[in-house]
PDB file of C-alpha atoms and ligand atoms in Angstrom:
ATOM      1  CA  UNK A  10       0.046   0.046   0.005  1.00 76.00           C
ATOM      2  CA  UNK A  11       1.310   3.333  -0.955  1.00 86.00           C
ATOM      3  CA  UNK A  12       0.168   7.030  -1.306  1.00 95.00           C
ATOM      4  CA  UNK A  13      -0.429   8.397  -4.790  1.00 97.00           C
ATOM      5  CA  UNK A  14      -1.114  11.983  -5.508  1.00 98.00           C
ATOM      6  CA  UNK A  15      -3.078  13.138  -8.589  1.00 98.00           C
ATOM      7  CA  UNK A  16      -5.581  15.729  -9.486  1.00 98.00           C
ATOM      8  CA  UNK A  17      -9.289  14.663  -9.711  1.00 98.00           C
ATOM      9  CA  UNK A  18     -11.842  17.236 -11.021  1.00 98.00           C
ATOM     10  CA  UNK A  19      -9.809  20.062 -10.205  1.00 97.00           C
ATOM     11  CA  UNK A  20      -9.017  18.854  -6.651  1.00 98.00           C
ATOM     12  CA  UNK A  21      -5.447  17.592  -5.551  1.00 98.00           C
ATOM     13  CA  UNK A  22      -5.958  14.254  -3.955  1.00 98.00           C
ATOM     14  CA  UNK A  23      -3.964  11.489  -2.216  1.00 97.00           C
ATOM     15  CA  UNK A  24      -4.953   7.973  -2.369  1.00 97.00           C
ATOM     16  CA  UNK A  25      -3.495   5.129  -0.135  1.00 96.00           C
ATOM     17  CA  UNK A  26      -4.008   1.957  -2.220  1.00 96.00           C
ATOM     18  CA  UNK A  27      -1.954  -0.583  -4.108  1.00 96.00           C
ATOM     19  CA  UNK A  28      -0.146   0.683  -7.100  1.00 96.00           C
ATOM     20  CA  UNK A  29      -1.924  -1.702  -9.277  1.00 97.00           C
ATOM     21  CA  UNK A  30      -5.436  -0.823  -8.092  1.00 98.00           C
ATOM     22  CA  UNK A  31      -7.566   0.130 -11.224  1.00 98.00           C
ATOM     23  CA  UNK A  32      -8.317   3.851 -11.488  1.00 98.00           C
ATOM     24  CA  UNK A  33     -12.125   3.026 -11.859  1.00 98.00           C
ATOM     25  CA  UNK A  34     -11.937   1.429  -8.344  1.00 98.00           C
ATOM     26  CA  UNK A  35     -10.006   4.335  -6.904  1.00 98.00           C
ATOM     27  CA  UNK A  36     -12.568   6.686  -8.244  1.00 98.00           C
ATOM     28  CA  UNK A  37     -15.665   4.753  -7.125  1.00 98.00           C
ATOM     29  CA  UNK A  38     -14.515   3.231  -3.780  1.00 98.00           C
ATOM     30  CA  UNK A  39     -11.833   5.583  -2.546  1.00 97.00           C
ATOM     31  CA  UNK A  40     -13.198   8.977  -3.784  1.00 98.00           C
ATOM     32  CA  UNK A  41     -16.959   8.291  -4.023  1.00 98.00           C
ATOM     33  CA  UNK A  42     -17.190   9.294  -7.487  1.00 98.00           C
ATOM     34  CA  UNK A  43     -19.680   6.731  -8.678  1.00 98.00           C
ATOM     35  CA  UNK A  44     -20.830   8.431 -11.907  1.00 97.00           C
ATOM     36  CA  UNK A  45     -18.018   6.549 -13.681  1.00 98.00           C
ATOM     37  CA  UNK A  46     -19.388   2.950 -14.420  1.00 98.00           C
ATOM     38  CA  UNK A  47     -18.201  -0.584 -14.178  1.00 98.00           C
ATOM     39  CA  UNK A  48     -19.321  -2.360 -17.262  1.00 97.00           C
ATOM     40  CA  UNK A  49     -17.196  -5.056 -18.580  1.00 97.00           C
ATOM     41  CA  UNK A  50     -13.933  -4.537 -16.562  1.00 97.00           C
ATOM     42  CA  UNK A  51     -11.970  -5.525 -19.597  1.00 97.00           C
ATOM     43  CA  UNK A  52     -11.473  -2.491 -21.553  1.00 97.00           C
ATOM     44  CA  UNK A  53     -14.086  -3.450 -23.921  1.00 97.00           C
ATOM     45  CA  UNK A  54     -17.275  -1.300 -23.331  1.00 98.00           C
ATOM     46  CA  UNK A  55     -16.045   2.215 -22.485  1.00 98.00           C
ATOM     47  CA  UNK A  56     -18.662   2.838 -19.629  1.00 98.00           C
ATOM     48  CA  UNK A  57     -15.607   3.676 -17.292  1.00 98.00           C
ATOM     49  CA  UNK A  58     -14.142   6.245 -19.664  1.00 98.00           C
ATOM     50  CA  UNK A  59     -12.474   9.343 -18.093  1.00 98.00           C
ATOM     51  CA  UNK A  60     -10.137  11.969 -19.134  1.00 98.00           C
ATOM     52  CA  UNK A  61      -6.582  11.681 -18.281  1.00 98.00           C
ATOM     53  CA  UNK A  62      -4.649  14.785 -19.081  1.00 98.00           C
ATOM     54  CA  UNK A  63      -7.349  15.489 -21.469  1.00 97.00           C
ATOM     55  CA  UNK A  64      -7.512  12.268 -23.375  1.00 97.00           C
ATOM     56  CA  UNK A  65     -10.165   9.704 -23.068  1.00 97.00           C
ATOM     57  CA  UNK A  66      -9.036   6.426 -21.278  1.00 98.00           C
ATOM     58  CA  UNK A  67     -10.731   3.371 -19.883  1.00 98.00           C
ATOM     59  CA  UNK A  68     -10.125   3.557 -16.000  1.00 98.00           C
ATOM     60  CA  UNK A  69     -10.942  -0.112 -15.486  1.00 98.00           C
ATOM     61  CA  UNK A  70      -7.600  -1.093 -17.062  1.00 96.00           C
ATOM     62  CA  UNK A  71      -5.537   1.824 -15.720  1.00 98.00           C
ATOM     63  CA  UNK A  72      -3.365   1.038 -12.655  1.00 98.00           C
ATOM     64  CA  UNK A  73      -3.284   3.921 -10.099  1.00 98.00           C
ATOM     65  CA  UNK A  74       0.488   4.173 -10.411  1.00 97.00           C
ATOM     66  CA  UNK A  75       0.047   5.172 -14.152  1.00 98.00           C
ATOM     67  CA  UNK A  76      -1.911   8.436 -13.130  1.00 98.00           C
ATOM     68  CA  UNK A  77       0.354   9.587 -10.419  1.00 98.00           C
ATOM     69  CA  UNK A  78       0.870  13.368 -10.926  1.00 98.00           C
ATOM     70  CA  UNK A  79      -1.788  13.417 -13.599  1.00 98.00           C
ATOM     71  CA  UNK A  80      -5.041  15.308 -14.190  1.00 98.00           C
ATOM     72  CA  UNK A  81      -8.249  13.181 -14.267  1.00 98.00           C
ATOM     73  CA  UNK A  82     -11.631  14.389 -15.086  1.00 98.00           C
ATOM     74  CA  UNK A  83     -14.732  12.301 -14.301  1.00 98.00           C
ATOM     75  CA  UNK A  84     -18.364  12.843 -15.236  1.00 97.00           C
ATOM     76  CA  UNK A  85     -18.741  14.742 -12.026  1.00 97.00           C
ATOM     77  CA  UNK A  86     -16.184  17.279 -13.327  1.00 97.00           C
ATOM     78  CA  UNK A  87     -18.144  18.241 -16.439  1.00 96.00           C
ATOM     79  CA  UNK A  88     -21.093  20.234 -14.931  1.00 91.00           C
ATOM     80  CA  UNK A  89     -23.559  20.225 -12.079  1.00 89.00           C
ATOM     81  CA  UNK A  90     -27.324  19.750 -12.078  1.00 88.00           C
ATOM     82  CA  UNK A  91     -27.562  23.607 -11.697  1.00 93.00           C
ATOM     83  CA  UNK A  92     -24.997  24.343 -14.404  1.00 93.00           C
ATOM     84  CA  UNK A  93     -24.875  21.325 -16.701  1.00 95.00           C
ATOM     85  CA  UNK A  94     -22.096  21.148 -19.530  1.00 96.00           C
ATOM     86  CA  UNK A  95     -23.636  21.893 -22.812  1.00 97.00           C
ATOM     87  CA  UNK A  96     -23.262  18.166 -23.791  1.00 98.00           C
ATOM     88  CA  UNK A  97     -25.174  16.948 -20.611  1.00 97.00           C
ATOM     89  CA  UNK A  98     -27.867  19.641 -21.553  1.00 97.00           C
ATOM     90  CA  UNK A  99     -28.104  18.458 -25.216  1.00 97.00           C
ATOM     91  CA  UNK A 100     -28.376  14.731 -23.961  1.00 97.00           C
ATOM     92  CA  UNK A 101     -31.365  15.722 -21.768  1.00 96.00           C
ATOM     93  CA  UNK A 102     -32.898  17.822 -24.564  1.00 96.00           C
ATOM     94  CA  UNK A 103     -32.554  14.803 -27.084  1.00 96.00           C
ATOM     95  CA  UNK A 104     -33.408  12.276 -24.368  1.00 95.00           C
ATOM     96  CA  UNK A 105     -30.331  10.557 -25.671  1.00 95.00           C
ATOM     97  CA  UNK A 106     -30.355   7.475 -23.584  1.00 89.00           C
ATOM     98  CA  UNK A 107     -32.633   4.679 -22.043  1.00 92.00           C
ATOM     99  CA  UNK A 108     -30.959   2.963 -19.147  1.00 96.00           C
ATOM    100  CA  UNK A 109     -28.197   5.668 -19.139  1.00 95.00           C
ATOM    101  CA  UNK A 110     -25.520   3.217 -18.035  1.00 96.00           C
ATOM    102  CA  UNK A 111     -23.245   4.027 -21.005  1.00 97.00           C
ATOM    103  CA  UNK A 112     -23.774   7.776 -20.809  1.00 97.00           C
ATOM    104  CA  UNK A 113     -20.925   8.885 -18.553  1.00 97.00           C
ATOM    105  CA  UNK A 114     -18.398   7.068 -20.666  1.00 98.00           C
ATOM    106  CA  UNK A 115     -19.930   8.540 -23.884  1.00 98.00           C
ATOM    107  CA  UNK A 116     -20.083  12.058 -22.485  1.00 98.00           C
ATOM    108  CA  UNK A 117     -16.461  11.838 -21.741  1.00 98.00           C
ATOM    109  CA  UNK A 118     -15.551  10.611 -25.207  1.00 98.00           C
ATOM    110  CA  UNK A 119     -17.709  13.372 -26.621  1.00 98.00           C
ATOM    111  CA  UNK A 120     -16.134  15.988 -24.522  1.00 98.00           C
ATOM    112  CA  UNK A 121     -12.552  14.804 -25.650  1.00 98.00           C
ATOM    113  CA  UNK A 122     -13.859  15.208 -29.218  1.00 98.00           C
ATOM    114  CA  UNK A 123     -15.304  18.610 -29.036  1.00 98.00           C
ATOM    115  CA  UNK A 124     -12.348  19.909 -27.088  1.00 97.00           C
ATOM    116  CA  UNK A 125     -10.094  19.019 -30.207  1.00 97.00           C
ATOM    117  CA  UNK A 126     -12.660  19.544 -32.885  1.00 98.00           C
ATOM    118  CA  UNK A 127     -15.526  21.903 -32.266  1.00 97.00           C
ATOM    119  CA  UNK A 128     -17.215  21.123 -35.652  1.00 97.00           C
ATOM    120  CA  UNK A 129     -17.051  17.518 -36.026  1.00 98.00           C
ATOM    121  CA  UNK A 130     -18.860  15.570 -38.901  1.00 98.00           C
ATOM    122  CA  UNK A 131     -21.385  12.762 -38.030  1.00 97.00           C
ATOM    123  CA  UNK A 132     -18.714  10.308 -39.146  1.00 97.00           C
ATOM    124  CA  UNK A 133     -16.177  11.897 -36.802  1.00 98.00           C
ATOM    125  CA  UNK A 134     -18.451  11.938 -33.818  1.00 98.00           C
ATOM    126  CA  UNK A 135     -19.143   8.052 -34.631  1.00 97.00           C
ATOM    127  CA  UNK A 136     -15.468   7.317 -34.912  1.00 98.00           C
ATOM    128  CA  UNK A 137     -14.796   9.090 -31.442  1.00 98.00           C
ATOM    129  CA  UNK A 138     -17.447   6.856 -29.961  1.00 98.00           C
ATOM    130  CA  UNK A 139     -15.789   3.742 -31.428  1.00 97.00           C
ATOM    131  CA  UNK A 140     -14.690   2.461 -27.940  1.00 96.00           C
ATOM    132  CA  UNK A 141     -18.162   3.094 -26.333  1.00 97.00           C
ATOM    133  CA  UNK A 142     -20.910   0.578 -26.581  1.00 96.00           C
ATOM    134  CA  UNK A 143     -24.565   1.320 -25.804  1.00 96.00           C
ATOM    135  CA  UNK A 144     -26.408  -1.765 -25.281  1.00 95.00           C
ATOM    136  CA  UNK A 145     -29.834   0.048 -25.379  1.00 95.00           C
ATOM    137  CA  UNK A 146     -29.249   1.166 -29.204  1.00 91.00           C
ATOM    138  CA  UNK A 147     -29.546   4.911 -28.363  1.00 93.00           C
ATOM    139  CA  UNK A 148     -26.906   5.723 -30.918  1.00 92.00           C
ATOM    140  CA  UNK A 149     -28.947   8.025 -33.224  1.00 94.00           C
ATOM    141  CA  UNK A 150     -30.191  10.158 -30.383  1.00 96.00           C
ATOM    142  CA  UNK A 151     -26.669  10.137 -28.894  1.00 97.00           C
ATOM    143  CA  UNK A 152     -25.087  11.418 -32.231  1.00 97.00           C
ATOM    144  CA  UNK A 153     -27.815  13.971 -32.546  1.00 97.00           C
ATOM    145  CA  UNK A 154     -27.228  15.210 -29.002  1.00 98.00           C
ATOM    146  CA  UNK A 155     -23.397  15.672 -29.646  1.00 98.00           C
ATOM    147  CA  UNK A 156     -24.071  17.594 -32.869  1.00 98.00           C
ATOM    148  CA  UNK A 157     -26.513  19.787 -30.821  1.00 98.00           C
ATOM    149  CA  UNK A 158     -24.041  20.500 -28.173  1.00 98.00           C
ATOM    150  CA  UNK A 159     -21.303  21.382 -30.702  1.00 98.00           C
ATOM    151  CA  UNK A 160     -23.616  23.695 -32.307  1.00 97.00           C
ATOM    152  CA  UNK A 161     -24.565  25.425 -29.110  1.00 94.00           C
ATOM    153  CA  UNK A 162     -21.071  25.713 -27.957  1.00 94.00           C
ATOM    154  CA  UNK A 163     -19.938  27.227 -31.265  1.00 93.00           C
ATOM    155  CA  UNK A 164     -22.853  29.707 -31.023  1.00 91.00           C
ATOM    156  CA  UNK A 165     -21.918  30.481 -27.395  1.00 83.00           C
ATOM    157  CA  UNK A 166     -18.376  31.311 -28.454  1.00 69.00           C
ATOM    158  CA  UNK A 167     -19.477  33.235 -31.421  1.00 61.00           C
ATOM    159  CA  UNK A 168     -21.573  35.635 -29.011  1.00 53.00           C
TER     160      UNK A 168
HETATM  161  S1  LIG B  10     -15.803  -1.247 -17.699  1.00 51.85           S
HETATM  162 FE1  LIG B  10     -13.788  -0.448 -18.586  1.00 51.85          FE
HETATM  163  S2  LIG B  10     -13.997  -0.722 -20.812  1.00 51.85           S
HETATM  164 FE2  LIG B  10     -15.791  -1.836 -19.875  1.00 51.85          FE
HETATM  165  S1  LIG B  11     -28.547   4.132 -22.787  1.00 51.85           S
HETATM  166 FE1  LIG B  11     -28.436   2.032 -21.981  1.00 51.85          FE
HETATM  167  S2  LIG B  11     -26.586   1.303 -22.431  1.00 51.85           S
HETATM  168 FE2  LIG B  11     -26.695   3.313 -23.396  1.00 51.85          FE
END
């Protein structure tokens, strides 16, 4: 057991856990950030996606030691119920989900996409979600929601 320091959602944290503890377990069990979901546990479904230094990564397969000193953003770091991120608002507006289990991971992948490409084509959005599975088949509404968020974010910047 050792202590590992990292930044999570803008807050410096120090976690006492074995170096090979999956980041997903650290987030959910040590830090109480249960928005990030355990799906397959085998880096196949994307429900555990978080941003590590701005890049989408599957937290179920990432050892704590590999994120020492890095910056992690989870779904809780995107927005709040009072002030949702434009992506979260667009997902609500489009009702882009059924059970919702995949959505935290999908929102994280979508944020990474819009951060690097504010005006993605539908094909680019689909490619960015290649690692995210939605078992409910909500993909058409998810794609529409990401397009809507991108549009709103561009309009917001133009004002
Ligand atoms: S739980 Fe990590 S990819 Fe499925
Ligand atoms: S909304 Fe159920 S898995 Fe995507």
